[in-house]
Coordinates of C-alpha atoms in Angstrom, one line a residue:
Chain A
X745 CA 27.0 32.2 4.7
X746 CA 26.2 33.0 1.1
X747 CA 26.7 30.3 -1.5
X748 CA 26.5 30.5 -5.2
X749 CA 26.0 27.4 -7.2
X750 CA 26.6 27.4 -11.0
X751 CA 24.7 24.8 -12.9
X752 CA 24.2 23.8 -16.5
X753 CA 21.2 22.3 -18.2
X754 CA 22.3 19.4 -20.5
X755 CA 20.6 16.8 -22.7
X756 CA 19.8 13.6 -20.8
X757 CA 22.3 11.3 -22.4
X758 CA 20.6 8.3 -21.0
X759 CA 18.0 9.0 -23.6
X760 CA 20.5 9.9 -26.3
X761 CA 20.1 8.9 -29.9
X762 CA 22.6 9.0 -32.7
X763 CA 21.9 9.5 -36.4
X764 CA 23.3 7.3 -39.2
X765 CA 26.5 9.4 -39.3
X766 CA 27.1 8.9 -35.6
X767 CA 26.1 12.4 -34.6
X768 CA 24.0 13.2 -31.5
X769 CA 20.4 13.9 -32.3
X770 CA 19.5 16.7 -29.9
X771 CA 15.9 17.2 -31.1
X772 CA 13.4 15.9 -28.6
X773 CA 16.0 15.0 -26.0
X774 CA 14.8 15.8 -22.5
X775 CA 16.9 18.2 -20.6
X776 CA 18.2 17.7 -17.1
X777 CA 20.5 19.5 -14.6
X778 CA 24.0 18.3 -15.2
X779 CA 24.5 15.4 -12.7
X780 CA 27.8 16.8 -11.2
X781 CA 26.0 20.2 -10.7
X782 CA 23.3 18.4 -8.7
X783 CA 26.1 17.2 -6.4
X784 CA 27.1 20.9 -6.2
X785 CA 23.5 21.9 -5.3
X786 CA 23.3 19.1 -2.7
X787 CA 26.6 20.2 -1.2
X788 CA 25.3 23.7 -0.8
X789 CA 22.0 22.4 0.7
X790 CA 23.9 20.2 3.2
X791 CA 25.9 23.3 4.4
X792 CA 22.7 25.3 4.6
X793 CA 21.2 22.6 6.9
X794 CA 24.3 22.3 9.0
X795 CA 25.5 25.9 9.3
X796 CA 22.8 28.1 7.8
X797 CA 23.2 29.6 4.3
X798 CA 21.5 31.5 1.6
X799 CA 21.9 29.8 -1.8
X800 CA 21.7 31.4 -5.2
X801 CA 21.8 29.2 -8.2
X802 CA 23.1 30.6 -11.5
X803 CA 22.9 29.3 -15.0
X804 CA 23.6 30.6 -18.5
X805 CA 21.5 29.4 -21.4
X806 CA 18.3 29.8 -23.4
X807 CA 15.0 30.7 -21.6
X808 CA 14.1 27.0 -21.1
X809 CA 16.9 26.8 -18.6
X810 CA 14.3 28.2 -16.3
X811 CA 13.2 24.6 -15.8
X812 CA 16.5 23.6 -14.3
X813 CA 16.6 26.6 -12.1
X814 CA 13.1 25.9 -10.8
X815 CA 14.2 22.3 -10.0
X816 CA 17.2 23.6 -8.1
X817 CA 14.8 25.8 -6.1
X818 CA 12.6 22.9 -5.5
X819 CA 15.6 21.1 -4.1
X820 CA 16.0 24.0 -1.6
X821 CA 18.0 26.8 -3.2
X822 CA 16.7 30.2 -2.2
X823 CA 17.3 32.3 -5.3
X824 CA 17.9 31.8 -9.0
X825 CA 19.6 33.9 -11.7
X826 CA 19.2 33.1 -15.4
X827 CA 21.8 34.6 -17.7
X828 CA 20.2 34.7 -21.1
X829 CA 21.0 36.8 -24.2
X830 CA 21.4 36.0 -27.8
X831 CA 24.9 37.4 -27.5
X832 CA 25.8 34.7 -25.0
X833 CA 25.1 32.1 -27.7
X834 CA 27.8 29.8 -28.9
X835 CA 30.0 30.3 -25.9
X836 CA 32.8 27.9 -25.2
X837 CA 34.2 27.2 -21.7
X838 CA 36.2 30.5 -21.6
X839 CA 33.3 32.7 -22.7
X840 CA 30.9 30.9 -20.4
X841 CA 33.2 31.3 -17.4
X842 CA 33.6 35.0 -18.3
X843 CA 29.9 35.5 -18.4
X844 CA 29.2 33.6 -15.2
X845 CA 32.1 35.4 -13.5
X846 CA 30.9 38.9 -14.6
X847 CA 27.4 38.0 -13.3
X848 CA 28.6 36.7 -10.0
X849 CA 30.5 40.0 -9.5
X850 CA 27.1 41.7 -9.8
X851 CA 25.5 39.5 -7.2
X852 CA 27.5 41.0 -4.3
X853 CA 29.1 39.2 -1.4
X854 CA 29.5 35.5 -1.3
X855 CA 31.5 33.0 0.7
X856 CA 31.6 30.0 -1.5
X857 CA 30.9 29.1 -5.2
X858 CA 30.1 25.5 -6.0
X859 CA 30.0 24.0 -9.5
X860 CA 30.1 20.4 -10.8
X861 CA 33.5 19.1 -11.8
X862 CA 32.3 18.8 -15.4
X863 CA 29.3 18.8 -17.7
X864 CA 28.2 15.5 -19.1
X865 CA 27.8 16.9 -22.6
X866 CA 31.3 18.4 -22.9
X867 CA 33.4 16.8 -20.2
X868 CA 35.9 19.7 -20.3
X869 CA 36.0 20.4 -16.6
X870 CA 37.1 23.9 -17.4
X871 CA 34.3 26.3 -16.5
X872 CA 34.6 26.0 -12.7
X873 CA 38.4 26.6 -12.6
X874 CA 38.1 29.4 -15.1
X875 CA 35.5 31.2 -13.0
X876 CA 37.9 30.9 -10.1
X877 CA 40.6 32.4 -12.3
X878 CA 38.4 35.3 -13.4
X879 CA 37.4 36.1 -9.9
X880 CA 40.8 35.6 -8.4
X881 CA 39.6 32.9 -6.0
X882 CA 41.3 29.9 -4.6
X883 CA 40.2 26.8 -6.5
X884 CA 39.5 23.6 -4.7
X885 CA 38.7 21.1 -7.4
X886 CA 37.5 17.5 -7.6
X887 CA 35.9 17.6 -4.1
X888 CA 34.6 14.3 -2.7
X889 CA 34.2 15.8 0.8
X890 CA 33.9 19.3 2.1
X891 CA 34.5 20.7 5.6
X892 CA 33.9 24.4 6.3
X893 CA 35.8 26.0 9.2
X894 CA 36.2 29.6 10.4
X895 CA 37.0 31.5 7.3
X896 CA 38.6 28.4 5.7
X897 CA 37.4 25.5 3.7
X898 CA 39.0 22.0 3.4
X899 CA 38.2 19.4 0.8
X900 CA 39.2 15.9 0.0
X901 CA 40.4 16.1 -3.5
X902 CA 39.9 13.0 -5.7
X903 CA 43.0 12.3 -7.7
X904 CA 42.4 9.0 -9.4
X905 CA 42.8 6.3 -6.7
X906 CA 44.4 8.8 -4.3
X907 CA 42.8 11.5 -2.1
X908 CA 44.6 14.7 -1.3
X909 CA 43.3 17.0 1.5
X910 CA 43.7 20.6 0.7
X911 CA 42.5 23.8 2.5
X912 CA 42.1 27.3 1.4
X913 CA 40.7 30.6 2.6
X914 CA 37.1 31.7 1.8
X915 CA 35.8 32.9 -0.5
X916 CA 36.7 30.0 -2.7
X917 CA 35.4 28.0 -5.6
X918 CA 34.8 24.3 -5.2
X919 CA 34.1 21.8 -8.0
X920 CA 32.1 18.8 -6.9
X921 CA 32.5 15.1 -7.7
X922 CA 29.7 12.6 -7.8
X923 CA 31.2 10.8 -4.7
X924 CA 30.5 13.9 -2.6
X925 CA 26.8 13.1 -1.9
X926 CA 23.5 11.7 -3.3
X927 CA 21.4 14.6 -4.6
X928 CA 18.0 14.8 -3.0
X929 CA 14.7 14.4 -4.7
X930 CA 12.6 17.5 -4.0
X931 CA 9.5 17.1 -1.8
X932 CA 6.2 17.4 -3.5
X933 CA 5.3 20.6 -1.7
X934 CA 8.6 22.3 -2.7
X935 CA 8.0 21.4 -6.4
X936 CA 4.9 23.5 -6.4
X937 CA 6.4 26.3 -4.2
X938 CA 9.3 26.7 -6.5
X939 CA 7.0 28.1 -9.2
X940 CA 6.0 30.9 -6.9
X941 CA 9.6 32.1 -6.6
X942 CA 11.1 34.8 -8.8
X943 CA 13.9 34.1 -11.2
X944 CA 16.2 37.0 -11.8
X945 CA 16.9 37.3 -15.6
X946 CA 20.1 39.1 -16.6
X947 CA 21.2 39.9 -20.2
X948 CA 24.5 41.2 -21.5
X949 CA 23.7 44.8 -20.6
X950 CA 23.1 43.7 -16.9
X951 CA 26.5 42.0 -16.4
X952 CA 28.8 44.6 -17.9
X953 CA 31.8 43.2 -19.7
X954 CA 33.2 43.5 -23.1
X955 CA 31.1 42.5 -26.1
X956 CA 33.9 40.6 -27.7
X957 CA 34.3 38.4 -24.7
X958 CA 30.8 37.0 -24.8
X959 CA 29.3 34.1 -26.7
X960 CA 30.8 32.9 -30.0
X961 CA 32.9 36.0 -30.4
X962 CA 34.6 35.5 -27.1
X963 CA 35.3 31.8 -27.6
X964 CA 38.8 30.9 -28.7
X965 CA 37.7 27.2 -29.1
X966 CA 36.8 26.2 -32.7
X967 CA 34.8 22.9 -33.0
X968 CA 36.1 21.0 -36.0
X969 CA 34.2 17.7 -35.8
X970 CA 32.0 15.7 -33.5
X971 CA 32.2 11.9 -33.9
X972 CA 31.8 8.6 -32.1
X973 CA 35.1 6.9 -31.6
X974 CA 35.2 3.5 -33.3
X975 CA 35.4 0.7 -30.9
X976 CA 38.2 -1.8 -31.5
X977 CA 37.0 -5.3 -31.4
X978 CA 38.9 -7.2 -28.6
X979 CA 40.1 -10.7 -29.2
X980 CA 38.9 -13.4 -26.8
X981 CA 41.2 -16.2 -25.9
X982 CA 40.0 -19.2 -23.9
X983 CA 42.5 -20.7 -21.5
X984 CA 42.0 -24.4 -21.4
X985 CA 42.7 -26.8 -18.6
X986 CA 41.8 -27.3 -14.9
X987 CA 41.1 -24.2 -12.9
X988 CA 44.6 -24.4 -11.5
X989 CA 46.2 -24.8 -14.9
X990 CA 44.1 -22.0 -16.5
X991 CA 44.9 -19.7 -13.5
X992 CA 48.6 -20.3 -14.0
X993 CA 48.2 -19.6 -17.8
X994 CA 46.3 -16.4 -16.9
X995 CA 49.1 -15.2 -14.6
X996 CA 51.7 -15.9 -17.3
X997 CA 49.7 -13.9 -19.8
X998 CA 49.3 -11.0 -17.5
X999 CA 53.1 -11.0 -16.9
X1000 CA 53.6 -11.0 -20.6
X1001 CA 51.7 -7.8 -21.1
X1002 CA 53.2 -6.3 -17.9
X1003 CA 49.8 -6.1 -16.3
X1004 CA 51.1 -7.5 -13.1
Chain B
X532 CA -11.1 22.4 -23.6
X533 CA -7.7 22.4 -22.0
X534 CA -5.8 19.1 -22.3
X535 CA -2.3 20.4 -21.2
X536 CA -0.8 19.8 -17.8
X537 CA 0.8 22.9 -16.1
X538 CA 4.6 23.3 -15.8
X539 CA 4.2 22.6 -12.2
X540 CA 2.4 19.3 -12.9
X541 CA 5.0 18.2 -15.4
X542 CA 7.9 18.9 -13.1
X543 CA 6.0 17.1 -10.3
X544 CA 5.5 14.1 -12.6
X545 CA 9.2 14.1 -13.5
X546 CA 10.2 14.1 -9.8
X547 CA 7.7 11.3 -9.0
X548 CA 9.2 9.2 -11.8
X549 CA 12.7 9.9 -10.5
X550 CA 11.7 9.2 -6.9
X551 CA 10.0 5.9 -7.9
X552 CA 12.9 4.8 -10.2
X553 CA 15.4 5.4 -7.4
X554 CA 13.5 4.3 -4.3
X555 CA 10.9 1.7 -5.4
X556 CA 11.5 0.1 -8.8
X557 CA 14.7 -1.7 -7.9
X558 CA 12.8 -3.9 -5.4
X559 CA 9.6 -4.4 -7.4
X560 CA 10.5 -7.7 -8.9
X561 CA 11.6 -9.2 -5.6
X562 CA 8.4 -8.2 -3.8
X563 CA 6.3 -9.5 -6.7
X564 CA 8.2 -12.8 -6.7
X565 CA 8.0 -13.2 -2.9
X566 CA 4.5 -11.9 -2.6
X567 CA 5.6 -9.4 0.0
X568 CA 4.6 -5.9 0.7
X569 CA 7.3 -3.2 0.4
X570 CA 6.9 -1.4 3.7
X571 CA 10.1 0.6 3.0
X572 CA 8.8 1.9 -0.3
X573 CA 5.4 2.7 1.3
X574 CA 7.1 4.8 4.1
X575 CA 9.2 6.6 1.5
X576 CA 6.0 7.4 -0.4
X577 CA 4.7 8.9 2.8
X578 CA 7.9 11.0 3.3
X579 CA 7.8 12.2 -0.3
X580 CA 4.2 13.3 0.2
X581 CA 2.5 10.9 -2.1
X582 CA 0.2 9.2 0.4
X583 CA -1.5 12.4 1.4
X584 CA -1.2 14.4 -1.8
X585 CA -4.7 15.8 -1.9
X586 CA -5.3 16.2 1.8
X587 CA -5.1 19.6 3.5
X588 CA -1.8 20.6 5.0
X589 CA -3.2 20.7 8.5
X590 CA -3.3 16.9 8.4
X591 CA 0.2 16.7 6.8
X592 CA -1.2 16.5 3.3
X593 CA 0.1 18.3 0.2
X594 CA -3.1 20.2 -0.7
X595 CA -2.8 19.1 -4.4
X596 CA -5.7 19.2 -6.8
X597 CA -7.4 16.1 -8.1
X598 CA -5.7 16.1 -11.6
X599 CA -2.2 16.4 -10.0
X600 CA -3.1 13.6 -7.6
X601 CA -4.1 11.3 -10.4
X602 CA -1.0 12.3 -12.3
X603 CA 1.1 10.9 -9.4
X604 CA -0.4 7.5 -10.0
X605 CA 0.3 7.7 -13.7
X606 CA 3.9 8.7 -12.9
X607 CA 4.3 5.7 -10.6
X608 CA 3.1 3.3 -13.3
X609 CA 5.3 5.0 -15.9
X610 CA 8.3 4.6 -13.7
X611 CA 7.8 0.9 -13.5
X612 CA 6.2 0.6 -10.1
X613 CA 4.1 -2.6 -9.9
X614 CA 0.4 -2.8 -9.7
X615 CA 0.5 -4.3 -6.3
X616 CA 2.1 -1.2 -4.6
X617 CA -0.1 1.2 -6.5
X618 CA -3.2 -0.8 -5.6
X619 CA -2.2 -0.7 -1.9
X620 CA -1.6 3.0 -2.2
X621 CA -5.0 3.5 -3.8
X622 CA -6.8 1.4 -1.1
X623 CA -4.9 3.3 1.7
X624 CA -5.2 6.9 0.5
X625 CA -8.4 7.0 -1.4
X626 CA -10.7 4.2 -0.2
X627 CA -9.8 4.5 3.5
X628 CA -8.2 7.8 4.3
X629 CA -10.2 9.9 1.9
X630 CA -13.5 8.6 3.3
X631 CA -12.3 9.4 6.8
X632 CA -11.5 12.9 5.6
X633 CA -14.8 13.4 3.8
X634 CA -17.1 12.0 6.5
X635 CA -15.1 11.7 9.7
X636 CA -15.5 13.8 12.8
X637 CA -12.8 16.4 13.6
X638 CA -11.6 14.0 16.4
X639 CA -11.4 11.1 13.9
X640 CA -9.6 13.1 11.3
X641 CA -7.1 14.6 13.8
X642 CA -6.3 11.2 15.2
X643 CA -6.2 9.0 12.1
X644 CA -5.3 11.1 9.1
X645 CA -1.7 12.3 10.1
X646 CA -0.3 8.8 10.6
X647 CA -2.1 7.5 7.5
X648 CA -0.7 10.4 5.4
X649 CA 2.8 9.9 6.7
X650 CA 2.7 6.2 6.1
X651 CA 3.2 5.4 9.8
X652 CA -0.1 3.5 9.7
X653 CA -1.7 1.6 6.8
X654 CA -5.3 1.7 6.0
X655 CA -7.8 -0.6 4.2
X656 CA -11.4 -0.5 3.3
X657 CA -13.7 -3.5 3.9
X658 CA -16.8 -3.6 1.7
X659 CA -16.9 -6.8 -0.3
X660 CA -18.2 -10.1 1.2
X661 CA -18.3 -13.6 -0.1
X662 CA -21.9 -13.1 -1.3
X663 CA -21.9 -9.3 -1.7
X664 CA -19.6 -8.1 -4.4
X665 CA -21.1 -5.6 -6.8
X666 CA -24.4 -6.2 -5.0
X667 CA -23.3 -4.4 -1.9
X668 CA -26.8 -4.4 -0.3
X669 CA -26.5 -8.2 0.1
X670 CA -23.8 -7.8 2.8
X671 CA -24.3 -9.9 5.9
X672 CA -21.9 -8.2 8.3
X673 CA -23.7 -6.4 11.1
X674 CA -22.9 -3.7 13.5
X675 CA -25.5 -3.6 16.2
X676 CA -25.6 -0.8 18.7
X677 CA -25.3 -1.8 22.3
X678 CA -25.1 1.1 24.8
X679 CA -22.2 3.3 23.7
X680 CA -20.6 0.6 21.5
X681 CA -21.3 -1.3 18.3
X682 CA -20.8 -5.0 18.1
X683 CA -19.6 -6.3 14.7
X684 CA -20.2 -9.8 13.4
X685 CA -19.5 -11.2 9.9
X686 CA -16.6 -11.3 7.4
X687 CA -15.2 -9.4 4.5
X688 CA -13.1 -10.8 1.6
X689 CA -10.7 -9.6 -1.1
X690 CA -9.6 -6.7 1.2
X691 CA -6.6 -5.0 -0.2
X692 CA -4.1 -4.3 2.7
X693 CA -6.2 -6.5 4.9
X694 CA -3.3 -8.4 6.6
X695 CA -1.2 -5.3 7.1
X696 CA -3.7 -2.6 7.9
X697 CA -3.6 -0.7 11.2
X698 CA -6.9 1.1 10.4
X699 CA -9.8 -0.6 8.7
X700 CA -12.8 1.3 7.4
X701 CA -15.5 -1.3 7.6
X702 CA -19.0 -1.2 6.1
X703 CA -21.6 -3.1 8.0
X704 CA -25.4 -3.2 8.4
X705 CA -26.7 -1.3 11.3
X706 CA -30.2 -2.2 10.1
X707 CA -30.1 -5.7 8.6
X708 CA -33.7 -5.3 7.5
X709 CA -32.8 -2.5 5.1
X710 CA -30.8 -2.8 1.9
X711 CA -28.5 0.1 0.9
X712 CA -29.9 2.4 3.6
X713 CA -29.0 -0.1 6.3
X714 CA -25.2 0.2 5.7
X715 CA -22.9 2.3 7.9
X716 CA -19.2 2.8 8.1
X717 CA -16.9 2.2 11.1
X718 CA -13.3 2.5 12.0
X719 CA -11.9 -0.7 13.4
X720 CA -8.3 -0.7 14.6
X721 CA -5.9 -3.6 14.4
X722 CA -5.7 -5.5 17.7
X723 CA -9.4 -4.9 18.6
X724 CA -10.6 -8.1 20.3
X725 CA -12.9 -10.0 17.9
X726 CA -11.2 -8.6 14.8
X727 CA -8.8 -10.8 12.8
X728 CA -7.3 -10.7 9.3
X729 CA -6.9 -13.9 7.4
X730 CA -3.6 -14.9 5.7
X731 CA -2.6 -13.2 2.4
X732 CA -4.3 -14.6 -0.6
X733 CA -2.1 -16.1 -3.3
X734 CA -3.0 -14.0 -6.4
X735 CA -2.2 -14.0 -10.1
X736 CA -1.1 -10.4 -10.1
X737 CA -0.6 -7.3 -7.9
X738 CA 1.3 -9.8 -5.7
X739 CA 3.1 -7.3 -3.6
X740 CA -0.2 -6.0 -2.4
X741 CA -1.5 -8.0 0.6
X742 CA -5.1 -9.2 0.2
X743 CA -7.1 -11.2 2.7
X744 CA -10.4 -11.9 4.4
X745 CA -11.4 -9.9 7.6
X746 CA -13.3 -11.6 10.4
X747 CA -15.5 -10.0 13.0
X748 CA -16.7 -12.1 15.9
X749 CA -18.5 -10.1 18.6
X750 CA -16.0 -7.3 17.9
X751 CA -16.9 -4.4 20.2
X752 CA -15.9 -0.9 19.1
X753 CA -16.8 2.4 20.7
X754 CA -19.8 4.2 19.2
X755 CA -17.5 7.1 18.4
X756 CA -15.9 4.9 15.7
X757 CA -19.0 5.4 13.5
X758 CA -18.0 7.4 10.5
X759 CA -20.7 9.9 9.4
X760 CA -24.2 8.9 10.2
X761 CA -25.9 5.6 10.4
X762 CA -27.4 4.4 7.1
X763 CA -25.1 6.6 4.9
X764 CA -22.4 4.0 4.4
X765 CA -23.5 3.1 0.9
X766 CA -23.3 6.7 -0.2
X767 CA -19.9 7.1 1.3
X768 CA -18.7 4.0 -0.5
X769 CA -20.1 5.3 -3.8
X770 CA -18.2 8.5 -3.3
X771 CA -14.9 6.6 -3.6
X772 CA -15.9 5.6 -7.1
X773 CA -14.6 8.9 -8.5
X774 CA -11.2 8.1 -7.1
X775 CA -11.5 4.5 -8.1
X776 CA -12.1 5.5 -11.7
X777 CA -9.3 8.0 -11.8
X778 CA -6.5 7.7 -9.2
X779 CA -6.7 3.9 -9.1
X780 CA -6.8 3.6 -12.9
X781 CA -4.0 6.1 -13.7
X782 CA -1.2 3.8 -12.6
X783 CA -2.4 1.4 -15.3
X784 CA -2.2 4.1 -17.9
X785 CA 1.3 4.9 -16.7
X786 CA 2.1 1.2 -16.7
X787 CA 1.2 0.9 -20.3
X788 CA 3.4 3.8 -21.2
X789 CA 6.2 2.0 -19.3
X790 CA 5.6 -1.2 -21.2
X791 CA 5.5 0.8 -24.4
X792 CA 8.8 2.5 -23.8
X793 CA 10.4 -0.8 -22.8
X794 CA 8.9 -2.4 -25.9
X795 CA 10.2 0.3 -28.3
X796 CA 13.7 0.0 -26.8
X797 CA 13.6 -3.8 -27.2
X798 CA 12.2 -3.6 -30.8
X799 CA 15.1 -1.3 -31.8
X800 CA 17.7 -3.5 -30.2
X801 CA 16.5 -7.0 -31.0
X802 CA 17.6 -8.1 -34.4
X803 CA 16.1 -11.0 -36.4
X804 CA 16.7 -11.8 -40.1
X805 CA 19.3 -9.1 -40.2
X806 CA 17.3 -6.1 -39.0
X807 CA 15.6 -4.8 -35.8
X808 CA 12.3 -6.4 -35.1
X809 CA 10.8 -2.9 -34.9
X810 CA 11.0 -2.8 -38.7
X811 CA 8.5 -5.6 -39.1
X812 CA 4.9 -4.7 -39.6
X813 CA 3.7 -7.1 -36.9
X814 CA 5.8 -5.3 -34.3
X815 CA 4.8 -1.8 -35.4
X816 CA 1.1 -2.9 -35.1
X817 CA 1.7 -4.0 -31.5
X818 CA 3.5 -0.8 -30.6
X819 CA 0.7 1.3 -32.2
X820 CA -2.0 -0.6 -30.3
X821 CA -0.2 0.1 -27.0
X822 CA 0.0 3.8 -27.8
X823 CA -3.6 4.0 -28.8
X824 CA -4.7 2.3 -25.6
X825 CA -2.6 4.5 -23.5
X826 CA -3.8 7.7 -25.1
X827 CA -7.5 6.8 -25.1
X828 CA -7.3 5.5 -21.5
X829 CA -5.6 8.6 -20.4
X830 CA -8.3 10.8 -21.8
X831 CA -11.1 8.8 -20.2
X832 CA -9.3 8.7 -16.8
X833 CA -8.4 12.4 -16.7
X834 CA -12.0 13.3 -17.7
X835 CA -13.2 11.8 -14.4
X836 CA -10.4 13.5 -12.5
X837 CA -11.0 16.9 -14.1
X838 CA -14.8 16.7 -13.4
X839 CA -14.1 15.7 -9.8
X840 CA -11.6 18.6 -9.5
X841 CA -14.3 21.0 -10.8
X842 CA -16.7 19.8 -8.2
X843 CA -19.1 18.3 -10.8
X844 CA -21.2 15.3 -9.8
X845 CA -19.9 12.0 -11.0
X846 CA -21.2 11.0 -14.4
X847 CA -21.7 7.3 -13.9
X848 CA -21.8 6.6 -17.6
X849 CA -18.4 8.2 -18.1
X850 CA -17.0 6.5 -15.0
X851 CA -18.2 3.1 -16.2
X852 CA -16.8 3.7 -19.7
X853 CA -13.4 4.6 -18.2
X854 CA -13.4 1.5 -15.9
X855 CA -14.5 -0.8 -18.6
X856 CA -12.1 0.5 -21.2
X857 CA -9.1 0.3 -19.0
X858 CA -10.2 -3.1 -17.6
X859 CA -11.0 -4.8 -20.9
X860 CA -8.8 -3.1 -23.5
X861 CA -5.7 -3.4 -21.3
X862 CA -5.6 -7.1 -22.0
X863 CA -4.6 -6.8 -25.7
X864 CA -1.7 -4.3 -25.5
X865 CA -0.3 -5.8 -22.3
X866 CA -0.4 -9.2 -24.0
X867 CA 1.3 -7.6 -27.0
X868 CA 4.1 -6.3 -24.7
X869 CA 4.8 -9.8 -23.6
X870 CA 4.7 -11.3 -27.1
X871 CA 6.9 -8.6 -28.5
X872 CA 9.6 -9.5 -26.0
X873 CA 9.3 -13.2 -27.0
X874 CA 10.9 -15.6 -24.6
X875 CA 12.1 -12.8 -22.5
X876 CA 8.6 -11.4 -22.2
X877 CA 7.6 -14.8 -20.7
X878 CA 10.3 -14.6 -18.0
X879 CA 9.9 -12.9 -14.7
X880 CA 13.2 -11.1 -15.0
X881 CA 12.0 -8.7 -17.8
X882 CA 8.9 -7.6 -16.0
X883 CA 6.6 -7.7 -19.0
X884 CA 4.7 -10.8 -17.7
X885 CA 4.2 -8.9 -14.4
X886 CA 2.5 -6.0 -16.1
X887 CA 0.3 -8.5 -17.9
X888 CA -0.6 -10.3 -14.7
X889 CA -1.1 -7.0 -12.7
X890 CA -3.5 -5.8 -15.4
X891 CA -5.7 -8.8 -15.0
X892 CA -7.2 -7.2 -11.9
X893 CA -8.6 -4.2 -13.8
X894 CA -11.7 -5.9 -15.2
X895 CA -12.5 -7.5 -11.8
X896 CA -11.6 -5.3 -8.9
X897 CA -13.7 -2.2 -8.0
X898 CA -16.7 -3.4 -10.1
X899 CA -16.4 -6.0 -12.8
X900 CA -16.5 -5.2 -16.5
X901 CA -19.8 -7.0 -16.7
X902 CA -21.3 -4.7 -14.2
X903 CA -19.9 -1.7 -16.1
X904 CA -21.6 -3.0 -19.2
X905 CA -24.9 -3.1 -17.2
X906 CA -24.4 0.5 -16.1
X907 CA -23.5 1.7 -19.6
X908 CA -26.5 -0.1 -21.2
X909 CA -28.8 1.2 -18.6
X910 CA -27.7 4.8 -19.1
X911 CA -27.6 5.0 -22.9

């Protein structure tokens, strides 16, 4: 089985800092593999261990994305492809999906594509589905469990508090939820081995496609403003009385606001 | 001079920090409070490859170089792992296993190294005695040859991992008439008749590490348990000094960076008189002192590591300076970290007082600061 995993390198928002205007300060922020994408990597590695698979991890971004790809290889991915070109810069979801899709076409046969549900720095959850659309693949999104059969793949799809089981033919694209697994920490020896592996670097000329579909040019999204939403201050009301009385008052209050 | 770490080393450090934060740090406070050893964390360190980082792959090790091995200790400290666990790791991997690797026979290495490297067995090293601390030659424990056995009598004290060790590397006099030249090293396994460990000592810091006395009463071990040759024990013990002054000190460097990062976050969030306490000069001065210590200590510790990695003989002056600096100068900034956190710093929950307590071992264990001063003054 051949699996492609699409990953994104994102700023580590656990270390995030904001300036006085509420804007994200990106300078000096450490970069990490997007957490959902790590679930995607782990899903591919689990399948590799269970059924045997060859995994290629793909990412688009500046040259420093190499670090994320190496980490994916340290986790156990076999190959890595870096899509980097100044013309890819400023891409929105659509242009990113187009670029990844064109590159995946160049990589030859595959059975499954995994991606995270969404990136923690944008939260659009668009790129995975759009790649599926570009490539004409069945989309199995929000997977919190995956079962691969003979030529088919079944997932447990997370829909809020509900779970829906859906199945599709392979090849297919699956977007992975955090509930799917716990990503492994690479073993020490694999960390060092991953630096001996080659990373295939592809630019615009290598993936074909139309110039106007790449990067900022190919991005219909226009960013108008980034801001931190103001938090409304909640009112606190103390319910007096014995535990029984205050419980009764609480029930009445909840009825009043149609919460129960 | 090259001061930079390689890309590989930096990724490795990042992964060690992540491993430690996920698998070890959540239980650190509990083990420190209860004075218990974290066996689970220790086994996970073995699975991850930390316990045998620098040993050859044929024994299950990782084949890492010295600087990378020392970096792992720094990463553990930086992640917030307590001094007790890193001390146990140091005694196990460097004072016990490394000596077996450097001086043991093929049979000893094949038998003992794989389970020590995997963490299935725990090692300790017994050198210190009640009346033989830095003056090792004064040791009274004897190992007298009788046929194809040695008979051990005496006791050791302040032995890290003593109560939990499966394999003890014990230094004893095979020739009581001689001083340093009369010392030899032996493997003594847990359960050997005549060998007993005392109860864990109740310590100020490094509480998750188990420390005890070891007692030998007509303890008979096979002659094949002699490590190296008779009379070379003191030299073997001295060879561990390089690790002691690098790999065992680097967790303290990392620990200071951990305390610094926590202090910076606290100083930004804690407001008094209408502004973050980080805006006050007194706070800035404390943070700067922590950073200065961490940077200077790092350079001293990695100088020892780099020289060892290059195969250069240990410079005893540099080693003493590193040990003394970390031991004595750690007191100020770790105290500052407690003070900066105010009442919270004094409480167990915040972990600052633990860093302070753990650091109190640095000027005592592995050669006191006073002895380091003697070495430095003799060599300048």
